[in-house]
Amino acid sequence: MANMGGWTDIWALRLGGLLLPLLFLGTAGSQLQVTTAPSSWAHLGSRSLLQCRFDVGGPVALDSLRVQWYIGEHVVACYNQGRIQAQPGASLPSEKELETGDASLSLAVVTPWDKGMYKCVVWHRNQEHQGMTTLHLLAAPMISILRQPAVGDTETSLLCHVEGFFPKEVDVVWLRDGQVLKGFPCSSPQRNLDGTFTFTMTYTFTPTHKDAGSVFSCRVHHMALRQPLKEDIPLDIRGSTEVDHTSTMISAVLGIGIITGIVVITIMKQKSRSSRQLQFQDDPGPAPVRSPVLRPPGWAVSYSVSEVQGPERCLLGQEVTLSCSMEGTFPEDVAVTWERIHSKDRMVPEIDKEQESSEHQTLLPALPPGWRVTEEKADTRFTSSLTFTPTLQDDRARVRCCFLHKVESIKEERVSPEIQVWAQPQVSEIQVLPEWDPRDKVPFAVQLHNFYPREVPQIQWGCDGIWSWGEDPAQVDNNADGTFTATSIWRLPSWSLTRPELRVRVCIQHSPGEPPRERELSLRAAGLLQPPEVSEISQPESMATGKGVTLRCHITGHFPGELSVTWLRKGKGEATAVILEDSAECRVEPGMAVLARDGKSFQQQTGLTCWMSRDQGAEYICRVGHLAL
């Protein structure tokens, strides 16, 4: 076989003296034997050697030796009379090793797509024999647990994220203080684009303070592990619904009253936990809240307070600032407090009159770690700012800003709209999935990692500038950190992929006003292009004078299916070959490309029928053109 500028020429047998003797060579009493191991195991990312030994019953003649490795119907590597061809990452032994009967296949870095049944075929002289071996792959899982404090008497979920394992079968359990927990639902492992699998096990329960200090463990059994993998997480309980877990309220309630024109600010102490009852106020709703303040008749307000100002959406992990201002005439020693409230408003403990106090002081609410307040005063304007880095726990929460002054009886509250936390997706490169279903369509896939909220961004697929809306991602997975990952798949018919420069594109629009994210992949870069393997031209069944003979050539393993076939004839003693076309002397059968069983390559048979009365000593050539050559 020779590769010549995009063409593969198969030089036919010279008719006459060479052809006739070959017709009578038999295969009886074949001494060629091929031996392979039934199966092999390899870890993903490691090197693997698939053993194949052969014995010809004597010295090996390299000029008569041909070795070919297949996975399914796809050629992985080939040795043919001194020439070695192999797919990237695959290699065959040197000729010196081949002479010893070693035809083993080496894979430099094993990937999930390398698993499967392999066939080692050896030809020596006129003999052929083959052996089969199966490559099994292993990838050990990794564990990550989302660590966050639990809240007493509030439903809590523990997430164990197991990723990067292969094969799919995995056993994951939650344990509490060494005892296996049961009775919670399990999902199925999800395939990643690299062929490995991911699985999340969630355990949901309602802890009490008695559970503090318990050790929860996630344990994983997998065939790639010599011993089970386990990660522990001690249960950290903070607060309870009795204290106010939906708000970072101050732990006392300011009571403001007016007695004979004198304003009194009273601190009402909390009851003991055993006797305290809680009352829920209504959700403040999206509209800002202004607290009523009791003032004497004729009171004139000489100031105004703005609403809480800030961005409509907060990017996850990116610092944001909210502000609120008082403008006009007001006391210089006005105090400002900020607090975070969740979807339910603060919970107010019922007041116990026996525990009321006449202390006159302001209790500041505790803000979450990392939140900071700054103030700026200029003439008649006082601005307080709250700066923080939003997390997913802040989504749908609100913040309350309160301006306070005891003597002047000032208490002005403003509540922000709900904080909208969002995260842009990390967009993977376009990849071709290893499993094609249906097999006549190529599945292109892109993954969107770590986006929030769950609404899938707008995805549009296209090819060479022609856009087409892709179907919604088949699966949206929950990540251990609370964000989401989605996979979008677009399938193109194999017959439509005819140019190596053809480019598949995908455009992701996370939200209006945001710049779109684009990815593209050419047919060549996708690794889909496979050159054809062309067999030797078959020997004719008859050489009787005046009767026609049919020469055939088998073309396999190419992608895409489109190729050109040209038959040529070079007469005895002639320097150049002549292209043959249908005529009274010959008939050309170019054949038709047929999809192989795996759907990832094509095969085709071409033939030439000639009437050989004048062809003694002529040579025939089958020339194949393909865009991968």
PDB file of N, CA and C in Angstrom, residues 64-117:
ATOM      1  N   SER A  64       6.951 -11.197   3.876  1.00  0.00           N
ATOM      2  CA  SER A  64       5.689 -11.921   3.682  1.00  0.00           C
ATOM      3  C   SER A  64       4.788 -11.819   4.913  1.00  0.00           C
ATOM      4  N   LEU A  65       5.143 -10.901   5.820  1.00  0.00           N
ATOM      5  CA  LEU A  65       4.405 -10.788   7.082  1.00  0.00           C
ATOM      6  C   LEU A  65       3.490  -9.569   7.062  1.00  0.00           C
ATOM      7  N   ARG A  66       2.280  -9.767   7.563  1.00  0.00           N
ATOM      8  CA  ARG A  66       1.357  -8.646   7.766  1.00  0.00           C
ATOM      9  C   ARG A  66       0.642  -8.863   9.102  1.00  0.00           C
ATOM     10  N   VAL A  67       0.606  -7.811   9.919  1.00  0.00           N
ATOM     11  CA  VAL A  67      -0.052  -7.836  11.222  1.00  0.00           C
ATOM     12  C   VAL A  67      -1.055  -6.693  11.283  1.00  0.00           C
ATOM     13  N   GLN A  68      -2.245  -6.983  11.753  1.00  0.00           N
ATOM     14  CA  GLN A  68      -3.257  -5.935  11.843  1.00  0.00           C
ATOM     15  C   GLN A  68      -4.048  -6.108  13.134  1.00  0.00           C
ATOM     16  N   TRP A  69      -4.186  -5.007  13.895  1.00  0.00           N
ATOM     17  CA  TRP A  69      -4.981  -4.986  15.130  1.00  0.00           C
ATOM     18  C   TRP A  69      -6.281  -4.235  14.876  1.00  0.00           C
ATOM     19  N   TYR A  70      -7.378  -4.769  15.379  1.00  0.00           N
ATOM     20  CA  TYR A  70      -8.689  -4.143  15.244  1.00  0.00           C
ATOM     21  C   TYR A  70      -9.306  -3.975  16.634  1.00  0.00           C
ATOM     22  N   ILE A  71     -10.098  -2.918  16.782  1.00  0.00           N
ATOM     23  CA  ILE A  71     -11.068  -2.837  17.871  1.00  0.00           C
ATOM     24  C   ILE A  71     -12.423  -2.713  17.193  1.00  0.00           C
ATOM     25  N   GLY A  72     -13.262  -3.718  17.367  1.00  0.00           N
ATOM     26  CA  GLY A  72     -14.471  -3.800  16.551  1.00  0.00           C
ATOM     27  C   GLY A  72     -14.068  -3.997  15.102  1.00  0.00           C
ATOM     28  N   GLU A  73     -14.502  -3.103  14.224  1.00  0.00           N
ATOM     29  CA  GLU A  73     -14.116  -3.161  12.821  1.00  0.00           C
ATOM     30  C   GLU A  73     -13.147  -2.042  12.454  1.00  0.00           C
ATOM     31  N   HIS A  74     -12.660  -1.356  13.456  1.00  0.00           N
ATOM     32  CA  HIS A  74     -11.771  -0.220  13.230  1.00  0.00           C
ATOM     33  C   HIS A  74     -10.319  -0.657  13.386  1.00  0.00           C
ATOM     34  N   VAL A  75      -9.487  -0.329  12.393  1.00  0.00           N
ATOM     35  CA  VAL A  75      -8.072  -0.704  12.427  1.00  0.00           C
ATOM     36  C   VAL A  75      -7.327   0.220  13.383  1.00  0.00           C
ATOM     37  N   VAL A  76      -6.596  -0.354  14.334  1.00  0.00           N
ATOM     38  CA  VAL A  76      -5.825   0.422  15.300  1.00  0.00           C
ATOM     39  C   VAL A  76      -4.377   0.546  14.860  1.00  0.00           C
ATOM     40  N   ALA A  77      -3.777  -0.544  14.370  1.00  0.00           N
ATOM     41  CA  ALA A  77      -2.377  -0.526  13.948  1.00  0.00           C
ATOM     42  C   ALA A  77      -2.173  -1.621  12.912  1.00  0.00           C
ATOM     43  N   CYS A  78      -1.166  -1.409  12.045  1.00  0.00           N
ATOM     44  CA  CYS A  78      -0.939  -2.351  10.953  1.00  0.00           C
ATOM     45  C   CYS A  78       0.550  -2.394  10.597  1.00  0.00           C
ATOM     46  N   TYR A  79       1.065  -3.604  10.377  1.00  0.00           N
ATOM     47  CA  TYR A  79       2.412  -3.789   9.820  1.00  0.00           C
ATOM     48  C   TYR A  79       2.258  -4.534   8.514  1.00  0.00           C
ATOM     49  N   ASN A  80       2.876  -4.018   7.459  1.00  0.00           N
ATOM     50  CA  ASN A  80       2.751  -4.645   6.153  1.00  0.00           C
ATOM     51  C   ASN A  80       4.056  -4.476   5.392  1.00  0.00           C
ATOM     52  N   GLN A  81       4.869  -5.534   5.356  1.00  0.00           N
ATOM     53  CA  GLN A  81       6.094  -5.580   4.564  1.00  0.00           C
ATOM     54  C   GLN A  81       6.997  -4.363   4.826  1.00  0.00           C
ATOM     55  N   GLY A  82       7.319  -4.173   6.093  1.00  0.00           N
ATOM     56  CA  GLY A  82       8.272  -3.129   6.448  1.00  0.00           C
ATOM     57  C   GLY A  82       7.667  -1.786   6.790  1.00  0.00           C
ATOM     58  N   ARG A  83       6.375  -1.639   6.647  1.00  0.00           N
ATOM     59  CA  ARG A  83       5.737  -0.356   6.915  1.00  0.00           C
ATOM     60  C   ARG A  83       4.747  -0.503   8.069  1.00  0.00           C
ATOM     61  N   ILE A  84       4.857   0.417   9.061  1.00  0.00           N
ATOM     62  CA  ILE A  84       3.967   0.400  10.224  1.00  0.00           C
ATOM     63  C   ILE A  84       3.086   1.638  10.191  1.00  0.00           C
ATOM     64  N   GLN A  85       1.791   1.429  10.336  1.00  0.00           N
ATOM     65  CA  GLN A  85       0.828   2.517  10.478  1.00  0.00           C
ATOM     66  C   GLN A  85       0.025   2.259  11.747  1.00  0.00           C
ATOM     67  N   ALA A  86      -0.219   3.328  12.535  1.00  0.00           N
ATOM     68  CA  ALA A  86      -0.945   3.160  13.790  1.00  0.00           C
ATOM     69  C   ALA A  86      -1.681   4.439  14.136  1.00  0.00           C
ATOM     70  N   GLN A  87      -2.791   4.274  14.849  1.00  0.00           N
ATOM     71  CA  GLN A  87      -3.525   5.425  15.356  1.00  0.00           C
ATOM     72  C   GLN A  87      -2.689   6.117  16.432  1.00  0.00           C
ATOM     73  N   PRO A  88      -2.934   7.431  16.685  1.00  0.00           N
ATOM     74  CA  PRO A  88      -2.169   8.133  17.718  1.00  0.00           C
ATOM     75  C   PRO A  88      -2.256   7.418  19.069  1.00  0.00           C
ATOM     76  N   GLY A  89      -1.087   7.235  19.695  1.00  0.00           N
ATOM     77  CA  GLY A  89      -1.030   6.577  20.989  1.00  0.00           C
ATOM     78  C   GLY A  89      -0.861   5.079  20.930  1.00  0.00           C
ATOM     79  N   ALA A  90      -0.993   4.486  19.724  1.00  0.00           N
ATOM     80  CA  ALA A  90      -0.832   3.040  19.561  1.00  0.00           C
ATOM     81  C   ALA A  90       0.475   2.743  18.833  1.00  0.00           C
ATOM     82  N   SER A  91       1.075   1.589  19.120  1.00  0.00           N
ATOM     83  CA  SER A  91       2.329   1.229  18.444  1.00  0.00           C
ATOM     84  C   SER A  91       2.481  -0.290  18.420  1.00  0.00           C
ATOM     85  N   LEU A  92       3.256  -0.760  17.449  1.00  0.00           N
ATOM     86  CA  LEU A  92       3.571  -2.179  17.303  1.00  0.00           C
ATOM     87  C   LEU A  92       5.053  -2.389  17.595  1.00  0.00           C
ATOM     88  N   PRO A  93       5.461  -3.633  17.838  1.00  0.00           N
ATOM     89  CA  PRO A  93       6.882  -3.902  18.099  1.00  0.00           C
ATOM     90  C   PRO A  93       7.754  -3.574  16.887  1.00  0.00           C
ATOM     91  N   SER A  94       9.042  -3.468  17.123  1.00  0.00           N
ATOM     92  CA  SER A  94      10.001  -3.257  16.043  1.00  0.00           C
ATOM     93  C   SER A  94      10.096  -4.519  15.183  1.00  0.00           C
ATOM     94  N   GLU A  95      10.727  -4.393  14.014  1.00  0.00           N
ATOM     95  CA  GLU A  95      10.856  -5.561  13.142  1.00  0.00           C
ATOM     96  C   GLU A  95      11.678  -6.669  13.797  1.00  0.00           C
ATOM     97  N   LYS A  96      12.659  -6.260  14.602  1.00  0.00           N
ATOM     98  CA  LYS A  96      13.468  -7.261  15.302  1.00  0.00           C
ATOM     99  C   LYS A  96      12.603  -8.078  16.250  1.00  0.00           C
ATOM    100  N   GLU A  97      11.661  -7.396  16.936  1.00  0.00           N
ATOM    101  CA  GLU A  97      10.758  -8.100  17.844  1.00  0.00           C
ATOM    102  C   GLU A  97       9.720  -8.902  17.067  1.00  0.00           C
ATOM    103  N   LEU A  98       9.278  -8.382  15.928  1.00  0.00           N
ATOM    104  CA  LEU A  98       8.335  -9.138  15.099  1.00  0.00           C
ATOM    105  C   LEU A  98       8.946 -10.449  14.626  1.00  0.00           C
ATOM    106  N   GLU A  99      10.233 -10.423  14.350  1.00  0.00           N
ATOM    107  CA  GLU A  99      10.889 -11.651  13.901  1.00  0.00           C
ATOM    108  C   GLU A  99      10.888 -12.729  14.983  1.00  0.00           C
ATOM    109  N   THR A 100      10.748 -12.296  16.252  1.00  0.00           N
ATOM    110  CA  THR A 100      10.684 -13.278  17.349  1.00  0.00           C
ATOM    111  C   THR A 100       9.263 -13.766  17.591  1.00  0.00           C
ATOM    112  N   GLY A 101       8.287 -13.261  16.829  1.00  0.00           N
ATOM    113  CA  GLY A 101       6.903 -13.687  16.991  1.00  0.00           C
ATOM    114  C   GLY A 101       6.094 -12.816  17.927  1.00  0.00           C
ATOM    115  N   ASP A 102       6.593 -11.599  18.215  1.00  0.00           N
ATOM    116  CA  ASP A 102       5.875 -10.687  19.109  1.00  0.00           C
ATOM    117  C   ASP A 102       5.108  -9.665  18.282  1.00  0.00           C
ATOM    118  N   ALA A 103       3.781  -9.710  18.330  1.00  0.00           N
ATOM    119  CA  ALA A 103       2.933  -8.757  17.601  1.00  0.00           C
ATOM    120  C   ALA A 103       2.043  -7.984  18.568  1.00  0.00           C
ATOM    121  N   SER A 104       2.507  -7.778  19.800  1.00  0.00           N
ATOM    122  CA  SER A 104       1.690  -7.131  20.835  1.00  0.00           C
ATOM    123  C   SER A 104       1.416  -5.673  20.473  1.00  0.00           C
ATOM    124  N   LEU A 105       0.262  -5.189  20.943  1.00  0.00           N
ATOM    125  CA  LEU A 105      -0.151  -3.800  20.700  1.00  0.00           C
ATOM    126  C   LEU A 105       0.070  -2.995  21.982  1.00  0.00           C
ATOM    127  N   SER A 106       0.741  -1.856  21.857  1.00  0.00           N
ATOM    128  CA  SER A 106       0.993  -0.984  23.000  1.00  0.00           C
ATOM    129  C   SER A 106       0.136   0.270  22.892  1.00  0.00           C
ATOM    130  N   LEU A 107      -0.546   0.613  23.986  1.00  0.00           N
ATOM    131  CA  LEU A 107      -1.338   1.837  24.082  1.00  0.00           C
ATOM    132  C   LEU A 107      -0.655   2.747  25.098  1.00  0.00           C
ATOM    133  N   ALA A 108      -0.214   3.928  24.659  1.00  0.00           N
ATOM    134  CA  ALA A 108       0.598   4.804  25.510  1.00  0.00           C
ATOM    135  C   ALA A 108      -0.200   5.356  26.690  1.00  0.00           C
ATOM    136  N   VAL A 109      -1.400   5.856  26.438  1.00  0.00           N
ATOM    137  CA  VAL A 109      -2.246   6.421  27.491  1.00  0.00           C
ATOM    138  C   VAL A 109      -3.661   5.893  27.274  1.00  0.00           C
ATOM    139  N   VAL A 110      -4.134   5.100  28.202  1.00  0.00           N
ATOM    140  CA  VAL A 110      -5.440   4.463  28.048  1.00  0.00           C
ATOM    141  C   VAL A 110      -6.544   5.469  28.359  1.00  0.00           C
ATOM    142  N   THR A 111      -7.550   5.538  27.484  1.00  0.00           N
ATOM    143  CA  THR A 111      -8.719   6.388  27.667  1.00  0.00           C
ATOM    144  C   THR A 111      -9.963   5.499  27.719  1.00  0.00           C
ATOM    145  N   PRO A 112     -11.104   6.045  28.165  1.00  0.00           N
ATOM    146  CA  PRO A 112     -12.316   5.221  28.224  1.00  0.00           C
ATOM    147  C   PRO A 112     -12.730   4.630  26.884  1.00  0.00           C
ATOM    148  N   TRP A 113     -12.345   5.279  25.797  1.00  0.00           N
ATOM    149  CA  TRP A 113     -12.750   4.792  24.477  1.00  0.00           C
ATOM    150  C   TRP A 113     -11.892   3.615  24.005  1.00  0.00           C
ATOM    151  N   ASP A 114     -10.844   3.264  24.770  1.00  0.00           N
ATOM    152  CA  ASP A 114      -9.982   2.152  24.382  1.00  0.00           C
ATOM    153  C   ASP A 114     -10.501   0.814  24.865  1.00  0.00           C
ATOM    154  N   LYS A 115     -11.522   0.816  25.722  1.00  0.00           N
ATOM    155  CA  LYS A 115     -12.026  -0.458  26.221  1.00  0.00           C
ATOM    156  C   LYS A 115     -12.752  -1.198  25.108  1.00  0.00           C
ATOM    157  N   GLY A 116     -12.775  -2.530  25.214  1.00  0.00           N
ATOM    158  CA  GLY A 116     -13.524  -3.318  24.245  1.00  0.00           C
ATOM    159  C   GLY A 116     -12.766  -4.541  23.769  1.00  0.00           C
ATOM    160  N   MET A 117     -13.322  -5.177  22.756  1.00  0.00           N
ATOM    161  CA  MET A 117     -12.766  -6.400  22.195  1.00  0.00           C
ATOM    162  C   MET A 117     -11.771  -6.059  21.082  1.00  0.00           C
TER     163      MET A 117
END
